[in-house]
């Protein structure tokens, strides 16, 4: 912890300038006018950059704020916009289209599509993590027999079903959820029993 007066002396600015910069950069100042070591390091680094660029500490802070704002705006520009997507794809603003029209129904379905996209992303992450874990802890690799590979794949699928899909809120009540789980198990068991037909 360092008092603002000491930090201001180190940075060669007034304590009021340090307070203003901390406020504008959302850096915390304690009630007793002290700052954490991380805040001190950030301000010292900012001062070094300001000296290198030949600008004042306030100008460097302002430049940092502008860069942060530009970065957050560009991230917002890249986010998926359902309304713009439908408008670009079909040439009709979905918010002015009738709710029971084709475009209106598609617009309502984009919410489900977004949820499925997020779920698919999580499934890819989960399955790749589990496959890597299986490789690290059980040594699965290219020298496996067919049975060992099948067992490893079943362990991974079981973990995905139990640890991931079981925790997803499918928007169903518990009885339907139990039925879905048993249907998944039946489907998996029927898949493992049916092998590939021999080539002719």
mmCIF file of C-alpha atoms in Angstrom, residues 98-194:
data_model
loop_
_atom_site.group_PDB
_atom_site.id
_atom_site.type_symbol
_atom_site.label_atom_id
_atom_site.label_comp_id
_atom_site.label_asym_id
_atom_site.label_seq_id
_atom_site.Cartn_x
_atom_site.Cartn_y
_atom_site.Cartn_z
ATOM 1 C CA UNK A 98 -46.058 -9.782 -38.531
ATOM 2 C CA UNK A 99 -45.358 -12.298 -35.755
ATOM 3 C CA UNK A 100 -47.108 -15.097 -37.678
ATOM 4 C CA UNK A 101 -45.254 -14.365 -40.936
ATOM 5 C CA UNK A 102 -42.356 -16.528 -42.126
ATOM 6 C CA UNK A 103 -39.793 -13.849 -41.199
ATOM 7 C CA UNK A 104 -41.484 -13.241 -37.848
ATOM 8 C CA UNK A 105 -41.366 -16.931 -36.945
ATOM 9 C CA UNK A 106 -37.729 -17.209 -38.032
ATOM 10 C CA UNK A 107 -36.881 -14.210 -35.887
ATOM 11 C CA UNK A 108 -38.460 -15.902 -32.883
ATOM 12 C CA UNK A 109 -36.452 -19.058 -33.635
ATOM 13 C CA UNK A 110 -33.132 -17.206 -33.686
ATOM 14 C CA UNK A 111 -33.177 -17.185 -29.876
ATOM 15 C CA UNK A 112 -33.242 -20.998 -29.868
ATOM 16 C CA UNK A 113 -30.530 -21.021 -32.501
ATOM 17 C CA UNK A 114 -28.326 -18.852 -30.318
ATOM 18 C CA UNK A 115 -28.892 -21.177 -27.363
ATOM 19 C CA UNK A 116 -28.035 -24.210 -29.490
ATOM 20 C CA UNK A 117 -24.901 -22.467 -30.745
ATOM 21 C CA UNK A 118 -23.778 -21.810 -27.178
ATOM 22 C CA UNK A 119 -24.580 -25.395 -26.213
ATOM 23 C CA UNK A 120 -22.675 -26.748 -29.210
ATOM 24 C CA UNK A 121 -19.659 -24.623 -28.267
ATOM 25 C CA UNK A 122 -19.769 -26.002 -24.719
ATOM 26 C CA UNK A 123 -20.102 -29.585 -26.005
ATOM 27 C CA UNK A 124 -17.011 -29.159 -28.191
ATOM 28 C CA UNK A 125 -15.046 -27.753 -25.259
ATOM 29 C CA UNK A 126 -16.273 -30.451 -22.881
ATOM 30 C CA UNK A 127 -15.643 -33.353 -25.252
ATOM 31 C CA UNK A 128 -12.181 -32.160 -26.259
ATOM 32 C CA UNK A 129 -11.283 -31.632 -22.589
ATOM 33 C CA UNK A 130 -12.487 -35.109 -21.660
ATOM 34 C CA UNK A 131 -10.671 -36.694 -24.587
ATOM 35 C CA UNK A 132 -7.470 -34.930 -23.543
ATOM 36 C CA UNK A 133 -8.001 -36.031 -19.940
ATOM 37 C CA UNK A 134 -8.508 -39.607 -21.125
ATOM 38 C CA UNK A 135 -5.280 -39.409 -23.119
ATOM 39 C CA UNK A 136 -3.277 -37.934 -20.224
ATOM 40 C CA UNK A 137 -4.530 -40.222 -17.454
ATOM 41 C CA UNK A 138 -5.180 -43.462 -19.308
ATOM 42 C CA UNK A 139 -2.636 -43.224 -22.090
ATOM 43 C CA UNK A 140 -5.023 -43.565 -24.974
ATOM 44 C CA UNK A 141 -3.239 -43.112 -28.227
ATOM 45 C CA UNK A 142 -2.826 -44.504 -31.702
ATOM 46 C CA UNK A 143 -1.618 -47.928 -30.480
ATOM 47 C CA UNK A 144 -4.984 -48.958 -29.013
ATOM 48 C CA UNK A 145 -6.865 -52.090 -29.881
ATOM 49 C CA UNK A 146 -10.441 -51.694 -31.078
ATOM 50 C CA UNK A 147 -11.814 -52.763 -27.662
ATOM 51 C CA UNK A 148 -9.608 -50.324 -25.747
ATOM 52 C CA UNK A 149 -10.603 -47.501 -28.074
ATOM 53 C CA UNK A 150 -14.297 -48.375 -27.692
ATOM 54 C CA UNK A 151 -13.970 -48.457 -23.891
ATOM 55 C CA UNK A 152 -12.218 -45.090 -23.838
ATOM 56 C CA UNK A 153 -14.875 -43.604 -26.114
ATOM 57 C CA UNK A 154 -17.635 -45.014 -23.894
ATOM 58 C CA UNK A 155 -16.016 -43.455 -20.804
ATOM 59 C CA UNK A 156 -15.868 -40.087 -22.564
ATOM 60 C CA UNK A 157 -19.484 -40.339 -23.768
ATOM 61 C CA UNK A 158 -20.625 -41.370 -20.304
ATOM 62 C CA UNK A 159 -18.891 -38.358 -18.750
ATOM 63 C CA UNK A 160 -20.468 -36.033 -21.321
ATOM 64 C CA UNK A 161 -23.949 -37.500 -20.711
ATOM 65 C CA UNK A 162 -23.674 -37.500 -16.918
ATOM 66 C CA UNK A 163 -21.535 -34.452 -16.213
ATOM 67 C CA UNK A 164 -22.649 -32.147 -18.998
ATOM 68 C CA UNK A 165 -25.985 -32.984 -20.609
ATOM 69 C CA UNK A 166 -27.533 -33.951 -17.291
ATOM 70 C CA UNK A 167 -26.818 -30.426 -16.029
ATOM 71 C CA UNK A 168 -28.318 -28.623 -19.040
ATOM 72 C CA UNK A 169 -31.710 -27.042 -18.417
ATOM 73 C CA UNK A 170 -33.728 -28.474 -21.287
ATOM 74 C CA UNK A 171 -36.838 -26.534 -20.245
ATOM 75 C CA UNK A 172 -38.656 -29.754 -19.394
ATOM 76 C CA UNK A 173 -40.083 -31.029 -16.135
ATOM 77 C CA UNK A 174 -38.335 -33.802 -14.213
ATOM 78 C CA UNK A 175 -40.423 -36.703 -15.551
ATOM 79 C CA UNK A 176 -39.696 -35.713 -19.156
ATOM 80 C CA UNK A 177 -36.030 -35.286 -18.238
ATOM 81 C CA UNK A 178 -35.881 -38.799 -16.818
ATOM 82 C CA UNK A 179 -37.518 -40.172 -19.964
ATOM 83 C CA UNK A 180 -34.997 -38.302 -22.134
ATOM 84 C CA UNK A 181 -32.105 -39.760 -20.088
ATOM 85 C CA UNK A 182 -33.419 -43.308 -20.474
ATOM 86 C CA UNK A 183 -33.984 -42.743 -24.201
ATOM 87 C CA UNK A 184 -30.379 -41.551 -24.572
ATOM 88 C CA UNK A 185 -29.117 -44.658 -22.750
ATOM 89 C CA UNK A 186 -31.252 -46.924 -24.960
ATOM 90 C CA UNK A 187 -29.992 -45.178 -28.058
ATOM 91 C CA UNK A 188 -26.360 -45.524 -26.951
ATOM 92 C CA UNK A 189 -26.768 -49.222 -26.079
ATOM 93 C CA UNK A 190 -28.364 -49.946 -29.452
ATOM 94 C CA UNK A 191 -25.537 -48.092 -31.188
ATOM 95 C CA UNK A 192 -22.858 -50.136 -29.451
ATOM 96 C CA UNK A 193 -24.575 -53.426 -30.319
ATOM 97 C CA UNK A 194 -24.886 -52.685 -34.007
#
